[in-house]
Coordinates of C-alpha atoms in Angstrom, one line a residue:
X126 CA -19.9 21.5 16.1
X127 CA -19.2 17.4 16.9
X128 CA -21.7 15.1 15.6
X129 CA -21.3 11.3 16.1
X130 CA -21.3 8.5 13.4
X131 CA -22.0 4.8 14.8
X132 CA -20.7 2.5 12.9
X133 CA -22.3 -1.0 12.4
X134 CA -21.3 -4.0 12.7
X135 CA -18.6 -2.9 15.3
X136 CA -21.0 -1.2 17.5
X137 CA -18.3 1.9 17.5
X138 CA -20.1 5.3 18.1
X139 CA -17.3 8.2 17.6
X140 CA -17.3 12.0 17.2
X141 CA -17.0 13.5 14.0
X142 CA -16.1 16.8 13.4
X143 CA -17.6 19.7 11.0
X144 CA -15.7 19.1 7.5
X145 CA -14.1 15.8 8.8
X146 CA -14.8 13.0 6.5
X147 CA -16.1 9.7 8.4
X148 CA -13.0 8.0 6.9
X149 CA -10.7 10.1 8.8
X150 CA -13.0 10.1 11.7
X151 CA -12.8 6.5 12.0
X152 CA -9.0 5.8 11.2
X153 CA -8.6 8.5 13.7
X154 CA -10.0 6.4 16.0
X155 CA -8.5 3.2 14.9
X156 CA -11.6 1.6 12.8
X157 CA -10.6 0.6 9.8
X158 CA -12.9 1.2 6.9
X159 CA -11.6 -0.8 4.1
X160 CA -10.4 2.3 1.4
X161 CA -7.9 2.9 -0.9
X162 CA -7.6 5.7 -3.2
X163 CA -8.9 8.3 -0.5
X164 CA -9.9 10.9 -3.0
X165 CA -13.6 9.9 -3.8
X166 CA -12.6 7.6 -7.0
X167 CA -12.2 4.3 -6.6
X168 CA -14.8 3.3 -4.6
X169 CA -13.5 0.8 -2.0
X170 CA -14.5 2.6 1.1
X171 CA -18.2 2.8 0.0
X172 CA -20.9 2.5 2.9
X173 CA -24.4 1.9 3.8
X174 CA -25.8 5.2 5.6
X175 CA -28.7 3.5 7.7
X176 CA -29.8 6.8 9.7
X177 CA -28.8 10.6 9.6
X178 CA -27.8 12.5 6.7
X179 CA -24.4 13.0 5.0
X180 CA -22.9 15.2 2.6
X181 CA -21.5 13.4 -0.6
X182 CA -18.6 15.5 -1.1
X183 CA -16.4 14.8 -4.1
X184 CA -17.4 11.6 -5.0
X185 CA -16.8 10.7 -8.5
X186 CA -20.1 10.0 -10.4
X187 CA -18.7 6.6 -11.4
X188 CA -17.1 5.7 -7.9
X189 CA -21.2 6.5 -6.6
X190 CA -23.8 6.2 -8.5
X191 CA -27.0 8.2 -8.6
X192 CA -28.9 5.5 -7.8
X193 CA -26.8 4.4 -5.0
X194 CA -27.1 7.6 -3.8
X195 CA -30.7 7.2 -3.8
X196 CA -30.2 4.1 -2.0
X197 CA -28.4 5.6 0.8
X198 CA -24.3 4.6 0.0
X199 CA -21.4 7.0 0.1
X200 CA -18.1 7.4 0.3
X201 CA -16.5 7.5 4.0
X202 CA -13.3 9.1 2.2
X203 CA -15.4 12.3 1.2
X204 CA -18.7 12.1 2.9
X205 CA -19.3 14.4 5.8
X206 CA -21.9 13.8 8.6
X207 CA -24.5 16.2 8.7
X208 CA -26.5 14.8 11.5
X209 CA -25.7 12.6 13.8
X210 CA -25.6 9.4 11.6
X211 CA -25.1 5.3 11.5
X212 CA -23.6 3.3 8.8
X213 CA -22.8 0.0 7.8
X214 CA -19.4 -1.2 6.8
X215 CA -17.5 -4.0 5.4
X216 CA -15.2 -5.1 7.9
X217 CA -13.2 -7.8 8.3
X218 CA -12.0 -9.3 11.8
X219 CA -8.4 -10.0 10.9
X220 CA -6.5 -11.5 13.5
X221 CA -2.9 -10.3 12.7
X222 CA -3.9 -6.5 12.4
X223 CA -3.1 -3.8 15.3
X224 CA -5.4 -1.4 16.2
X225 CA -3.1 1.7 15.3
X226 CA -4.8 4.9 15.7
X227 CA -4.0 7.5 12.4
X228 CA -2.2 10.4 14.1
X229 CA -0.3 14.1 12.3
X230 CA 3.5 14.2 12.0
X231 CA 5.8 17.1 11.4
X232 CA 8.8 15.8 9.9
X233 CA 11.9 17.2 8.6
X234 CA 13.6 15.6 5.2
X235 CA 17.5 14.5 6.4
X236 CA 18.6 12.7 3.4
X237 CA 17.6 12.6 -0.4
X238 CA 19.2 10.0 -2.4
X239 CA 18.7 8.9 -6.2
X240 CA 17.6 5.2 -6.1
X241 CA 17.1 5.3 -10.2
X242 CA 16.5 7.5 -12.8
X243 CA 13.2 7.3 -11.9
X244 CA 13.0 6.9 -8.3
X245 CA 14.1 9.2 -5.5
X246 CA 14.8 7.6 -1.6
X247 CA 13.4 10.0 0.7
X248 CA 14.5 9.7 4.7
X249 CA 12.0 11.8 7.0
X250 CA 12.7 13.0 10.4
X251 CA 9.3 12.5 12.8
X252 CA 8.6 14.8 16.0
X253 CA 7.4 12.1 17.5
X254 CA 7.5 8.2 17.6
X255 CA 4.8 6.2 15.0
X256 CA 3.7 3.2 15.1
X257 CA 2.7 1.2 12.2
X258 CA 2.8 -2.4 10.7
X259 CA 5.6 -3.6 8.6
X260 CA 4.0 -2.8 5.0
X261 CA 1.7 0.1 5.9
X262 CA 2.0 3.7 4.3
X263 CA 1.3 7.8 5.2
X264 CA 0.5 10.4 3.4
X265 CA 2.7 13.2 2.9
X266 CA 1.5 16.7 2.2
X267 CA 2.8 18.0 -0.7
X268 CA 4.4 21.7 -0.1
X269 CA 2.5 24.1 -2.6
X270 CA -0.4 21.9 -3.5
X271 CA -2.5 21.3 -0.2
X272 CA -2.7 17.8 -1.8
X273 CA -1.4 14.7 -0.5
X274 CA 0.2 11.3 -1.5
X275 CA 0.3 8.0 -0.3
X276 CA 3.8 6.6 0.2
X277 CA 4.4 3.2 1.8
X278 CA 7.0 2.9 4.8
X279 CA 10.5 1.2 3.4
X280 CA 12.4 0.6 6.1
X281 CA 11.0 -1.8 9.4
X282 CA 9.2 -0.5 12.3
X283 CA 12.7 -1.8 14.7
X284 CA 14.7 0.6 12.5
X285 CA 12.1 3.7 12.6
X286 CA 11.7 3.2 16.3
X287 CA 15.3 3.2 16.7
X288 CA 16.3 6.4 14.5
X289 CA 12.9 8.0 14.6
X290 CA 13.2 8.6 10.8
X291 CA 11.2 6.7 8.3
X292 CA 12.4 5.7 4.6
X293 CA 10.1 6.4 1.2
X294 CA 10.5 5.4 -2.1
X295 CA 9.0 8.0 -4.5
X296 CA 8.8 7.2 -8.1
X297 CA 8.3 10.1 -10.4
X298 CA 4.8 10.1 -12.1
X299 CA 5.1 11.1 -15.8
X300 CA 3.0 14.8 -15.5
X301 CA 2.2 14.2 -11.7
X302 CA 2.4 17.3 -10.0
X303 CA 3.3 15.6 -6.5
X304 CA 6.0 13.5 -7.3
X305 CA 7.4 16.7 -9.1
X306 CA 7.5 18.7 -6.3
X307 CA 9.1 16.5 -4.5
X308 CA 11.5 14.8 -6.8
X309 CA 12.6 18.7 -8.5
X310 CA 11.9 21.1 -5.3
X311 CA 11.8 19.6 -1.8
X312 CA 15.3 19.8 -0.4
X313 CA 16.9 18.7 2.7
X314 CA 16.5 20.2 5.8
X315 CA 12.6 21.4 4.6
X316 CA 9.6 21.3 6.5
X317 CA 6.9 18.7 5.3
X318 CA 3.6 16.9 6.7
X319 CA 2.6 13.4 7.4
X320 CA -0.1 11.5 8.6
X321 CA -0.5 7.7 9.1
X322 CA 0.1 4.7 9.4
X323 CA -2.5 4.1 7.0
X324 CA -3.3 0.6 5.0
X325 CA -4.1 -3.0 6.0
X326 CA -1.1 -4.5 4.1
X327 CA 0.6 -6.3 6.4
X328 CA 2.0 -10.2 6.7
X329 CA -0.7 -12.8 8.3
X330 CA 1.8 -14.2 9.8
X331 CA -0.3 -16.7 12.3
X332 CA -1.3 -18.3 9.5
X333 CA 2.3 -19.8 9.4
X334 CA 2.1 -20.6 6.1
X335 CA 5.3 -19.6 2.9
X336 CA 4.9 -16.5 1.9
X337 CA 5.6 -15.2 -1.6
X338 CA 6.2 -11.6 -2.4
X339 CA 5.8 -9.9 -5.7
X340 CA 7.0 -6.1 -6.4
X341 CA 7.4 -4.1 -9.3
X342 CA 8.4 -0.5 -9.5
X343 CA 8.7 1.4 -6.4
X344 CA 6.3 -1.3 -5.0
X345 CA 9.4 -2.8 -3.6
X346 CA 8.7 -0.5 -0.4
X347 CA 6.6 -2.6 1.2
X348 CA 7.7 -5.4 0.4
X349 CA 11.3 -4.2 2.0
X350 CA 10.2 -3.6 5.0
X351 CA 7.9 -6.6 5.6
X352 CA 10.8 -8.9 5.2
X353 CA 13.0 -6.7 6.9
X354 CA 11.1 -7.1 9.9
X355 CA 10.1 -10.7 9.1
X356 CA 13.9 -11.8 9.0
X357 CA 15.3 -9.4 12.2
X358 CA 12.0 -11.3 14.0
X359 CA 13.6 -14.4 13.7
X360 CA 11.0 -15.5 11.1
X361 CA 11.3 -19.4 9.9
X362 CA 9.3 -19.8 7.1
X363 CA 10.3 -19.8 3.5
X364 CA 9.6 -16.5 2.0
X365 CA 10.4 -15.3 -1.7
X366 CA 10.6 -12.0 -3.0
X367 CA 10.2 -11.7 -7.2
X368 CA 11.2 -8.0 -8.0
X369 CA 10.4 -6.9 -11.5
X370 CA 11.8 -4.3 -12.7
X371 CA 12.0 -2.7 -16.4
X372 CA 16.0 -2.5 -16.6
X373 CA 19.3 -3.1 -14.7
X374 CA 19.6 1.3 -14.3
X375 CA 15.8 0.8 -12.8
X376 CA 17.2 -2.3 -10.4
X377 CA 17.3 -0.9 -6.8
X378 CA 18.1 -2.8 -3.5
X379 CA 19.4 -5.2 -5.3
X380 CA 23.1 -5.8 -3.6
X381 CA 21.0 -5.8 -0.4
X382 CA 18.5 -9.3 -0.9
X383 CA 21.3 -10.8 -2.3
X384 CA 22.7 -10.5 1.3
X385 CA 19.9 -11.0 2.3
X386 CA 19.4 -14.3 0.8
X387 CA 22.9 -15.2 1.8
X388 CA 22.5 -14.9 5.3
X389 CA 18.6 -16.3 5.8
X390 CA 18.5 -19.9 4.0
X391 CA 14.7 -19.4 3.8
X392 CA 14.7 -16.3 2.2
X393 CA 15.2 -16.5 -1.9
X394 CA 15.6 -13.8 -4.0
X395 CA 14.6 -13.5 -7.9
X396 CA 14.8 -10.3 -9.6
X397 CA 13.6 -10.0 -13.2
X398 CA 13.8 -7.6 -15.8
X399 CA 11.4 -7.0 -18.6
X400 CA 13.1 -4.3 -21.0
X401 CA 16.8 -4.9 -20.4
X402 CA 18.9 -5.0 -24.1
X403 CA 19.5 -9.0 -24.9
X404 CA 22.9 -8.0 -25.4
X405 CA 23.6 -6.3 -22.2
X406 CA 25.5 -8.1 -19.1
X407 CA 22.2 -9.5 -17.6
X408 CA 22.1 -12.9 -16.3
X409 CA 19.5 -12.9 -14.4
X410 CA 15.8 -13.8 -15.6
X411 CA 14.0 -11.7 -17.9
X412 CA 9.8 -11.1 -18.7
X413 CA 7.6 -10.2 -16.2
X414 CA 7.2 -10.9 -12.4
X415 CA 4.3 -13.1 -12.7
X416 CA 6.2 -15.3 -14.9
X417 CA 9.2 -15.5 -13.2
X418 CA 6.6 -16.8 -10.4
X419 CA 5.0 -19.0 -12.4
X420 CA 8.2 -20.4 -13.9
X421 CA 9.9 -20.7 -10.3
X422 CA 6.9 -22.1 -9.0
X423 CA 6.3 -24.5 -11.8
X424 CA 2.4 -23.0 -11.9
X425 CA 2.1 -24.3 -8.6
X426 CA 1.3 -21.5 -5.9
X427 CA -1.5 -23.4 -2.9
X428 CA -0.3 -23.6 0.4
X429 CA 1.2 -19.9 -0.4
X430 CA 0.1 -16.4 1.1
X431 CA 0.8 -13.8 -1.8
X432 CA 1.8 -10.5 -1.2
X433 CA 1.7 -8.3 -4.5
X434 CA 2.5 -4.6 -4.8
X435 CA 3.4 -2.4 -7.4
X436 CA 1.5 -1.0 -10.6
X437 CA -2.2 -2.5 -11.5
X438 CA -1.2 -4.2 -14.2
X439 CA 1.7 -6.2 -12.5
X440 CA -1.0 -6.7 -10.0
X441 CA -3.7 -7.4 -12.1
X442 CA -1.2 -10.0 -14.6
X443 CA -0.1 -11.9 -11.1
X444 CA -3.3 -12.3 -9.6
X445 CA -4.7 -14.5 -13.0
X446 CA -1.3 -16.3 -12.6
X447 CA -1.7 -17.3 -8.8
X448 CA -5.4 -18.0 -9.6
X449 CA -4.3 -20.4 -12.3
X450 CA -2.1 -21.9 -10.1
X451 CA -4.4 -22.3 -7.6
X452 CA -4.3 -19.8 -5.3
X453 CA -7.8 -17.8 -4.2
X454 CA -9.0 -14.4 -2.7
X455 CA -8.3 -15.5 0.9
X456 CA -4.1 -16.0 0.5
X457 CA -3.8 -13.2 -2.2
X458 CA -2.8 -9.4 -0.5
X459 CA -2.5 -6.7 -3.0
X460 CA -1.1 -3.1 -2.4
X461 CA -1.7 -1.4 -5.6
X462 CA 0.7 2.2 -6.5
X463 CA -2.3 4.0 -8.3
X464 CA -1.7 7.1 -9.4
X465 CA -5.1 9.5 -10.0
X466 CA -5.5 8.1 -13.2
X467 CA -5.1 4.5 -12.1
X468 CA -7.5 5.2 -9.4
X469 CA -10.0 6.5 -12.1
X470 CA -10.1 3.1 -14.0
X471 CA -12.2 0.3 -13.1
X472 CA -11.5 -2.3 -10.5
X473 CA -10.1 -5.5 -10.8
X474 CA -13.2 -7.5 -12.2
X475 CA -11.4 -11.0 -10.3
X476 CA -12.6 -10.6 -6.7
X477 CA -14.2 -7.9 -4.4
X478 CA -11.0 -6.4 -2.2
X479 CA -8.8 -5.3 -5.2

């Protein structure tokens, strides 16, 4: 049985099918519903049901409220329509983002290679062609759980359209059973499912303005293929990547932005490392990645669109930084790599999409 969800301010009315969460509806459709965690914890994709009647699902208590309940909210990412039903959503016109309908992929794993001793490169095989934005993600079903996890696309849509196989970066979550599975069991030549492109991560690049990009961890996927595709595009402006990573043995891609940078005169490169011994062979900078910006910078960041990805707390730390330096909500992008603990935690307190 099909019952329809209309969803206000876009005017959209679509079909929604029993057990299909109006999240998934919509995305399916190419709406986006702004959303993030997409297990009923964080919050982000919550909505004002106007009409009909909805099942709750799994939303976490804290995530929705009982008396946001009682004031007619949910969660698109677990609520199911019961009735034919209308809700209001926060949406954004943004004039840089493709309407790219979330579709199913079988894919096949044709390489596995250790990036660190943390981090495993996984290239994926697709049956069939996707499309996504330079900095978007999918989620990949994990074989044994019936669970999935978000991983963001590494390599630029040119490449993946040309090989048909997309590159992810999976870093191994201390007691997550995901990443397990598929950093100790999933082999090459297995079988595994994906659906996406998921996320509104991308560059704004009409704005035409420098761009600065800040990674830590395996948050560098993103930001990879963004520039990637910025630089093969023929892209102009000055763009700077600040990679923070813990240690050289945790320093990945490095060899390649150095090239990178060598080739592209607007493109600069500045990794950082924030646990490497003082007496090892390091000479590069050292601390953290928001104050390698700030120091590079000199605390000055208008005029900038940020790009951050990577753990909260990198996220959170460079945000106050760019604020400081006078940079607002409308030029800072975050992508943040939350694990289901990090999702549990509270929201960043500085402005409403984080």
């Amino acid at each position: 049985m099909c019952n329809q969800v209309t969803i206000e301010p876009l005017g959209a009315t679509l079909d929604v099918a029993e057990g299909q969460t109006l999240l998934d509806a919509a995305l399916r459709s190419g709406v986006y519903i702004p959303h993030a965690c997409g297990h009923g914890l964080c919050g982000t994709c919550k909505v004002q049901v106007t009409s009909g009647e909805v099942d709750h699902g799994a939303a976490n208590p804290f995530a929705l409220m009982d008396f946001e309940r009682e004031e007619g909210k949910t969660l698109a990412c677990c609520a199911t329509a019961l009735t034919d039903v209308c809700i209001e959503a926060d949406i954004e016109e943004e004039p840089d983002a493709r309407v790219i309908p979330v579709r199913d992929f079988a894919a096949t794993v044709t390489r596995i290679e250790t990036l660190t001793p943390t981090i495993k490169g996984l290239r994926l095989k697709l049956d069939q062609p996707i499309d996504f934005q330079a900095g978007q993600y999918v989620m990949v079903e994990i074989p044994g759980l019936g669970q999935r996890r978000a991983f963001s696309i590494a390599n630029a849509p040119a490449e993946v359209a040309e090989t048909g196989e997309i590159a992810l970066q999976v870093r191994r979550v201390p007691g997550g059973a995901g990443t397990g599975v598929l950093h100790e069991q999933v082999q090459v030549g297995d079988a595994l499912r994906v659906t996406g492109p998921y996320g509104r991560f991308f560059v704004r690049q009409s704005a035409g303005m420098p761009m600065l990009f800040v990674a830590g961890g395996s948050g560098l996927s993103s930001p990879r293929s963004m520039i990637l595709d910025l630089l093969a595009g023929g892209c102009a402006l000055p763009i700077t990547l600040i990679n923070g990573q813990r240690s050289l043995e945790e320093l990945y891609g490095h060899d390649e932005f150095v090239d990178l940078a060598a080739r592209h005169p607007n493109f600069q490169y500045v990794p950082v490392l924030s646990g490497e011994p003082e007496d090892s062979d390091w000479r590069g900078a050292r601390g953290y990645a928001h104050d390698a910006a700030r120091t590079l910078f000199d605390g000055q960041f208008a005029g900038h669109k940020a790009y951050l990805c990577g753990p909260p707390p990198m996220v959170e730390a460079t945000i106050g930084t760019l604020m400081q330096g006078r940079l607002f909500e409308e030029d800072i992008y975050t992508e943040k790599f939350l694990s289901a603990a990090d999702a549990d935690a509270q929201r960043s307190p500085l402005f409403r999409r984080v």
